[in-house]
mmCIF file of the C-alpha atoms, coordinates in Angstrom:
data_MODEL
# 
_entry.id   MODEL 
# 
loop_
_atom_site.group_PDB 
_atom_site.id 
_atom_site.type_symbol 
_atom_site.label_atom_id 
_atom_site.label_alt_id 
_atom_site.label_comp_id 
_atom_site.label_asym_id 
_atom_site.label_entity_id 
_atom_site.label_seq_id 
_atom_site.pdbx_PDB_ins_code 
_atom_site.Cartn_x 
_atom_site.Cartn_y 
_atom_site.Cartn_z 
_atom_site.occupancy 
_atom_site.B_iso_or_equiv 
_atom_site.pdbx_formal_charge 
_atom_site.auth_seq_id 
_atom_site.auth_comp_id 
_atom_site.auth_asym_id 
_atom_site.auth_atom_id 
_atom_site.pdbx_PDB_model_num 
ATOM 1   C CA . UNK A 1 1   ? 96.686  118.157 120.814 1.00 0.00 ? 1   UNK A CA 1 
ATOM 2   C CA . UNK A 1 2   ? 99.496  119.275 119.054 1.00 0.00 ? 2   UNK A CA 1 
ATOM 3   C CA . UNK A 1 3   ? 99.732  122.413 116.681 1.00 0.00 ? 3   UNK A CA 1 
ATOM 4   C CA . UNK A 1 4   ? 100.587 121.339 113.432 1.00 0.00 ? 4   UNK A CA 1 
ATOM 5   C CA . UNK A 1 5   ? 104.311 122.845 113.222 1.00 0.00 ? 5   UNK A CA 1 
ATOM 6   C CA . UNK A 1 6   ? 105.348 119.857 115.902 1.00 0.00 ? 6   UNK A CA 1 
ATOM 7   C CA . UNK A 1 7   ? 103.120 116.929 113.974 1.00 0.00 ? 7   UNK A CA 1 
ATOM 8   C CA . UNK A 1 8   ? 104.601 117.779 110.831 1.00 0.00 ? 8   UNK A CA 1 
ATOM 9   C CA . UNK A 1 9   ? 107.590 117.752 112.880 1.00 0.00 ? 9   UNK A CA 1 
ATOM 10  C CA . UNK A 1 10  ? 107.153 114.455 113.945 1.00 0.00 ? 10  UNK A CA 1 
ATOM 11  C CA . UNK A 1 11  ? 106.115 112.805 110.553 1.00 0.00 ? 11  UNK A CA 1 
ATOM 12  C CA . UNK A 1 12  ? 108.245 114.584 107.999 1.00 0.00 ? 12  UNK A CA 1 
ATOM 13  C CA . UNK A 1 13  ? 111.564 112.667 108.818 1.00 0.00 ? 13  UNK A CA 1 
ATOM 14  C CA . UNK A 1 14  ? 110.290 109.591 108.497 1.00 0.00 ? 14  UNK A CA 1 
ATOM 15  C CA . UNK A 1 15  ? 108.479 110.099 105.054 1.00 0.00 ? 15  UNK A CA 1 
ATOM 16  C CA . UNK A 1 16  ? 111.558 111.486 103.832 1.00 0.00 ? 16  UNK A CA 1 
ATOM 17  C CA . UNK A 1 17  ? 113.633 108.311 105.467 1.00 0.00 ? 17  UNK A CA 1 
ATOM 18  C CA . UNK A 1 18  ? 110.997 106.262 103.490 1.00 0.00 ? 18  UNK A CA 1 
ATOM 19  C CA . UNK A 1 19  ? 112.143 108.092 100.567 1.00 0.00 ? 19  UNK A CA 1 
ATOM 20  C CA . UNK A 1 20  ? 115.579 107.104 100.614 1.00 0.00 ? 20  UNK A CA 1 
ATOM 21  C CA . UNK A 1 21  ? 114.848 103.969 101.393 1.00 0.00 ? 21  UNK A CA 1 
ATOM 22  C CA . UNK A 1 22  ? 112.807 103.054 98.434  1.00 0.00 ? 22  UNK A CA 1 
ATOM 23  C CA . UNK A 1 23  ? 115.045 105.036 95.992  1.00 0.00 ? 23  UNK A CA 1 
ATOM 24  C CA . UNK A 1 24  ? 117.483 102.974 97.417  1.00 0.00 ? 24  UNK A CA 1 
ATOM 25  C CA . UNK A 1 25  ? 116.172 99.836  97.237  1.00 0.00 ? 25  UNK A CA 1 
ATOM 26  C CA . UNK A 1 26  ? 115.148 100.575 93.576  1.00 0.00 ? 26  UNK A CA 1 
ATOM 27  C CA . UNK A 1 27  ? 117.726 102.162 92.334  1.00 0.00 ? 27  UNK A CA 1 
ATOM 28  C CA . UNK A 1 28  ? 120.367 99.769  93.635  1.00 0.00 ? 28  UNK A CA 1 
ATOM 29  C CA . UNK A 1 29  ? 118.432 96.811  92.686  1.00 0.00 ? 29  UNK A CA 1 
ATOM 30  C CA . UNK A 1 30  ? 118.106 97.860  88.802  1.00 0.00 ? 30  UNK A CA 1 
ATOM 31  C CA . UNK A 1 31  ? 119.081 100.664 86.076  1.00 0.00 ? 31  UNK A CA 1 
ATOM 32  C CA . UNK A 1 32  ? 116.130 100.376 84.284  1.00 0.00 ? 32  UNK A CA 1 
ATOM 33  C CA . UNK A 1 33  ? 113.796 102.090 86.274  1.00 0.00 ? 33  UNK A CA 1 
ATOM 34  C CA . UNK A 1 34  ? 115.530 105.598 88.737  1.00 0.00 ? 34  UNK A CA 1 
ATOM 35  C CA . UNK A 1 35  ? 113.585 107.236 91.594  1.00 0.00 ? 35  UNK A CA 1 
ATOM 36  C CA . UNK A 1 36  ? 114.389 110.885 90.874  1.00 0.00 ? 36  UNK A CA 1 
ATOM 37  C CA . UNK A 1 37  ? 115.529 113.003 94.327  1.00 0.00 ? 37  UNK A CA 1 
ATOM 38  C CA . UNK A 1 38  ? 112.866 114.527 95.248  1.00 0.00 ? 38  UNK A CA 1 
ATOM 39  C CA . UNK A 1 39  ? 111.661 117.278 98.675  1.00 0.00 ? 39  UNK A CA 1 
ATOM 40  C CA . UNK A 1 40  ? 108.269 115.637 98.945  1.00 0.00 ? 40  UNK A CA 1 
ATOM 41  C CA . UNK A 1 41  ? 107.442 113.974 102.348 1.00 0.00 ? 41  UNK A CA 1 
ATOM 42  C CA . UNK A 1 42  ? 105.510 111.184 100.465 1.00 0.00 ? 42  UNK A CA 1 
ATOM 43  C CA . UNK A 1 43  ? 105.696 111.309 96.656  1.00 0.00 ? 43  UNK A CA 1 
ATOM 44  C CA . UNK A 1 44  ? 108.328 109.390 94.740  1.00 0.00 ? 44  UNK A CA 1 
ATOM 45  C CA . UNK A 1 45  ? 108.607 109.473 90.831  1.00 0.00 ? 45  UNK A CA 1 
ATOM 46  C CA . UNK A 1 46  ? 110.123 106.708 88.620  1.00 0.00 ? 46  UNK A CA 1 
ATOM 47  C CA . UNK A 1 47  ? 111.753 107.608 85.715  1.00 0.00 ? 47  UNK A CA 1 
ATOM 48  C CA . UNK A 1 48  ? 110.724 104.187 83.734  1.00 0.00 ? 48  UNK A CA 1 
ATOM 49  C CA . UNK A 1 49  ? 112.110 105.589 80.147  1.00 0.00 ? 49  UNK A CA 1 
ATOM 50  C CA . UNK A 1 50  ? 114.691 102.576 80.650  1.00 0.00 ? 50  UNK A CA 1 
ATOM 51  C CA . UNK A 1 51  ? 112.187 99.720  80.223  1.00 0.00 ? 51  UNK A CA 1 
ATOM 52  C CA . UNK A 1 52  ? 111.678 101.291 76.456  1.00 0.00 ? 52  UNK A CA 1 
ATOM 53  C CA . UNK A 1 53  ? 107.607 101.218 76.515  1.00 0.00 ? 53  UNK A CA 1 
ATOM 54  C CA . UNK A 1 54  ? 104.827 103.526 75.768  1.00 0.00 ? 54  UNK A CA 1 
ATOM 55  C CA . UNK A 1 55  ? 102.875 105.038 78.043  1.00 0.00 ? 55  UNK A CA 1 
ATOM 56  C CA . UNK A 1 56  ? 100.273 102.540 77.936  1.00 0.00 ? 56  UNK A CA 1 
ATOM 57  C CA . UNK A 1 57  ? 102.485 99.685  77.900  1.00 0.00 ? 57  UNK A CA 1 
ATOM 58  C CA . UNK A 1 58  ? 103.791 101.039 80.953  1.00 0.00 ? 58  UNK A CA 1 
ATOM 59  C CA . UNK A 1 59  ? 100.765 101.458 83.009  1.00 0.00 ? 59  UNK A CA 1 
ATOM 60  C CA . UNK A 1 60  ? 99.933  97.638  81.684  1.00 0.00 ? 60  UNK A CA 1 
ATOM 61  C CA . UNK A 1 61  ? 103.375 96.662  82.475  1.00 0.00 ? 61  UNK A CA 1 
ATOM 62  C CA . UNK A 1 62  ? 102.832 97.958  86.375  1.00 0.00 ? 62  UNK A CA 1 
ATOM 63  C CA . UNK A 1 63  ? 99.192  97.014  87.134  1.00 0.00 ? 63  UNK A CA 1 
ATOM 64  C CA . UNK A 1 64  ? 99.467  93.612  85.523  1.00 0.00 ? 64  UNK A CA 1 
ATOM 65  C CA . UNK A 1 65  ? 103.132 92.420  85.984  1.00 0.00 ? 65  UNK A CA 1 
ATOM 66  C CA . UNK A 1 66  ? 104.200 94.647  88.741  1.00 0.00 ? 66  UNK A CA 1 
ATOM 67  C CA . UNK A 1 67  ? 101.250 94.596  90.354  1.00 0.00 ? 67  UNK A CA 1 
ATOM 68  C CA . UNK A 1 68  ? 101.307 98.192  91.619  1.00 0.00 ? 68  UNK A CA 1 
ATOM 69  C CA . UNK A 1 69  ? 98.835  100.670 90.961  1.00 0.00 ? 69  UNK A CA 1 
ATOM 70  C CA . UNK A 1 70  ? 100.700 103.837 90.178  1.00 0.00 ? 70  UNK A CA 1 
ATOM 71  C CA . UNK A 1 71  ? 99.843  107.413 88.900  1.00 0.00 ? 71  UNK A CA 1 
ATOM 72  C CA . UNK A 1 72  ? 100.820 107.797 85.361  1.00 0.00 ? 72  UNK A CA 1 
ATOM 73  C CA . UNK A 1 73  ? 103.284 110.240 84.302  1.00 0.00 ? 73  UNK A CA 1 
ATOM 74  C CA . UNK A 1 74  ? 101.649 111.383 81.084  1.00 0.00 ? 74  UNK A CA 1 
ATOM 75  C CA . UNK A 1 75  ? 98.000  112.313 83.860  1.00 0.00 ? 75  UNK A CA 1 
ATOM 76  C CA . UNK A 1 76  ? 100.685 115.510 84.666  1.00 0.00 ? 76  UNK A CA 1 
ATOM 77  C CA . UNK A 1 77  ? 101.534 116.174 80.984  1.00 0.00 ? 77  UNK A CA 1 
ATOM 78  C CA . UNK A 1 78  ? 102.739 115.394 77.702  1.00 0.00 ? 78  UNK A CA 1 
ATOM 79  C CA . UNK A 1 79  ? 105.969 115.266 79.690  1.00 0.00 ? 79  UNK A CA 1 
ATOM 80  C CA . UNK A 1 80  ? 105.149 112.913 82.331  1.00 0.00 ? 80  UNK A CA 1 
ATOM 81  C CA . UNK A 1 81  ? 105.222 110.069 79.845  1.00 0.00 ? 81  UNK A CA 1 
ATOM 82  C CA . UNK A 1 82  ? 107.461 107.371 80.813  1.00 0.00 ? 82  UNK A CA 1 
ATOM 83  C CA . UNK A 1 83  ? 107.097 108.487 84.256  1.00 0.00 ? 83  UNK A CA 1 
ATOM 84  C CA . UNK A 1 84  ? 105.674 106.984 87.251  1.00 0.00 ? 84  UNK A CA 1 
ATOM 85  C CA . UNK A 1 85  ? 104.454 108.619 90.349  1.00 0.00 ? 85  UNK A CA 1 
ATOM 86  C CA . UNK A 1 86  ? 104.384 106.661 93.742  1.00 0.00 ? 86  UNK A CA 1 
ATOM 87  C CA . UNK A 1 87  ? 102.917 107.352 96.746  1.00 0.00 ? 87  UNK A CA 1 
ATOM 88  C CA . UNK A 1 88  ? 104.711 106.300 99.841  1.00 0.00 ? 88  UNK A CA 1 
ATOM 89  C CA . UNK A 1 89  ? 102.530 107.843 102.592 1.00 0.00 ? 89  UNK A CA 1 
ATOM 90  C CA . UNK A 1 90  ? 101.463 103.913 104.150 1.00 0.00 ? 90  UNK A CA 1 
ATOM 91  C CA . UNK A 1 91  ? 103.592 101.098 106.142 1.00 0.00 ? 91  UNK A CA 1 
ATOM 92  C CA . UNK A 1 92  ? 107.382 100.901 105.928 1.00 0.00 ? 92  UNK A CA 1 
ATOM 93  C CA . UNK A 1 93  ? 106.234 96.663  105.285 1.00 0.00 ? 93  UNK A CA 1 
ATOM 94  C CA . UNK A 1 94  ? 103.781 97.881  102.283 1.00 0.00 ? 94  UNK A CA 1 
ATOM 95  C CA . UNK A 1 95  ? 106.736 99.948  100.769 1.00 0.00 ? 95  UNK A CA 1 
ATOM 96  C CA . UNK A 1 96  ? 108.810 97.294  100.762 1.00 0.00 ? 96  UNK A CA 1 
ATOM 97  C CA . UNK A 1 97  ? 106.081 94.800  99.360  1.00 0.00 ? 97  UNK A CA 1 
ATOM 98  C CA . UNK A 1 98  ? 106.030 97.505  96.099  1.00 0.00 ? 98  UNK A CA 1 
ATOM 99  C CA . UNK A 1 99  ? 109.823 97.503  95.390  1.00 0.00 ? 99  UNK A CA 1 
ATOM 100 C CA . UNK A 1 100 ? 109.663 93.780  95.710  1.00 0.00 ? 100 UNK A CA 1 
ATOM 101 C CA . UNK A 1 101 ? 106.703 93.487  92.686  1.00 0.00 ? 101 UNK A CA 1 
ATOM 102 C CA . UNK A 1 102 ? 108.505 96.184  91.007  1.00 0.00 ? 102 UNK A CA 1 
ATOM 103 C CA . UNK A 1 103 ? 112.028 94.652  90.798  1.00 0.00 ? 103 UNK A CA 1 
ATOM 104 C CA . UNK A 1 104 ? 110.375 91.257  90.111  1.00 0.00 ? 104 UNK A CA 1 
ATOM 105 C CA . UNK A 1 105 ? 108.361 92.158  87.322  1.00 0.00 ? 105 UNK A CA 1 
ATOM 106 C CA . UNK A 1 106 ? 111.154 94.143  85.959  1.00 0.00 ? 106 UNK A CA 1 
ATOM 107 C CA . UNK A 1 107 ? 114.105 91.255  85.693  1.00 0.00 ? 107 UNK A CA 1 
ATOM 108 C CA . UNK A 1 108 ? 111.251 89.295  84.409  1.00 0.00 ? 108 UNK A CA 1 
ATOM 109 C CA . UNK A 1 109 ? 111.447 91.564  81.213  1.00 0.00 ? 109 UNK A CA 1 
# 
């Protein structure tokens, strides 16, 4: 079994490459929405300020348009609002999936 030092090792390149790739994707698919840099293996935030809705229009927007079930910014603080908070710790294929719904919904504004 291997000591945790060489499994996190192992995984923490590729949760950052998954990262990149769905800033990316988002971020070079639309201006509206920006995944913010970020050191976590497997957290992304959206800033989502761009679509110009409240908080709960938001969180409507993205479970009914987009589809996605996402943590809301404002659950962090008055200053999360307009913020979204991703989690990309599953397949590269269900990443993919989520920027798909998300850019959809969002030229469909």
């Amino acid at each position: 079994m291997p000591c945790f030092g060489e499994l996190g090792h192992r995984i923490g390149p590729a949760e950052r490459g998954d990262h990149a790739h769905f800033a990316r994707a988002v971020n070079g698919a639309t201006s509206k929405v920006r995944v913010l840099p970020a050191d976590s293996l497997y957290l992304a935030w959206m800033d989502c300020r761009g679509l110009g809705m409240s908080a709960e229009s938001l969180d409507k927007f993205m479970l009914t348009k987009a589809r996605l079930w996402l943590d809301k910014g404002q659950k962090f603080g008055i200053e999360g609002h307009g913020y979204m908070r991703v989690n990309l710790g599953c397949p590269r294929s269900t990443v993919d999936e989520a920027v798909r719904r998300l850019i959809t919904a969002v030229e469909g504004l």
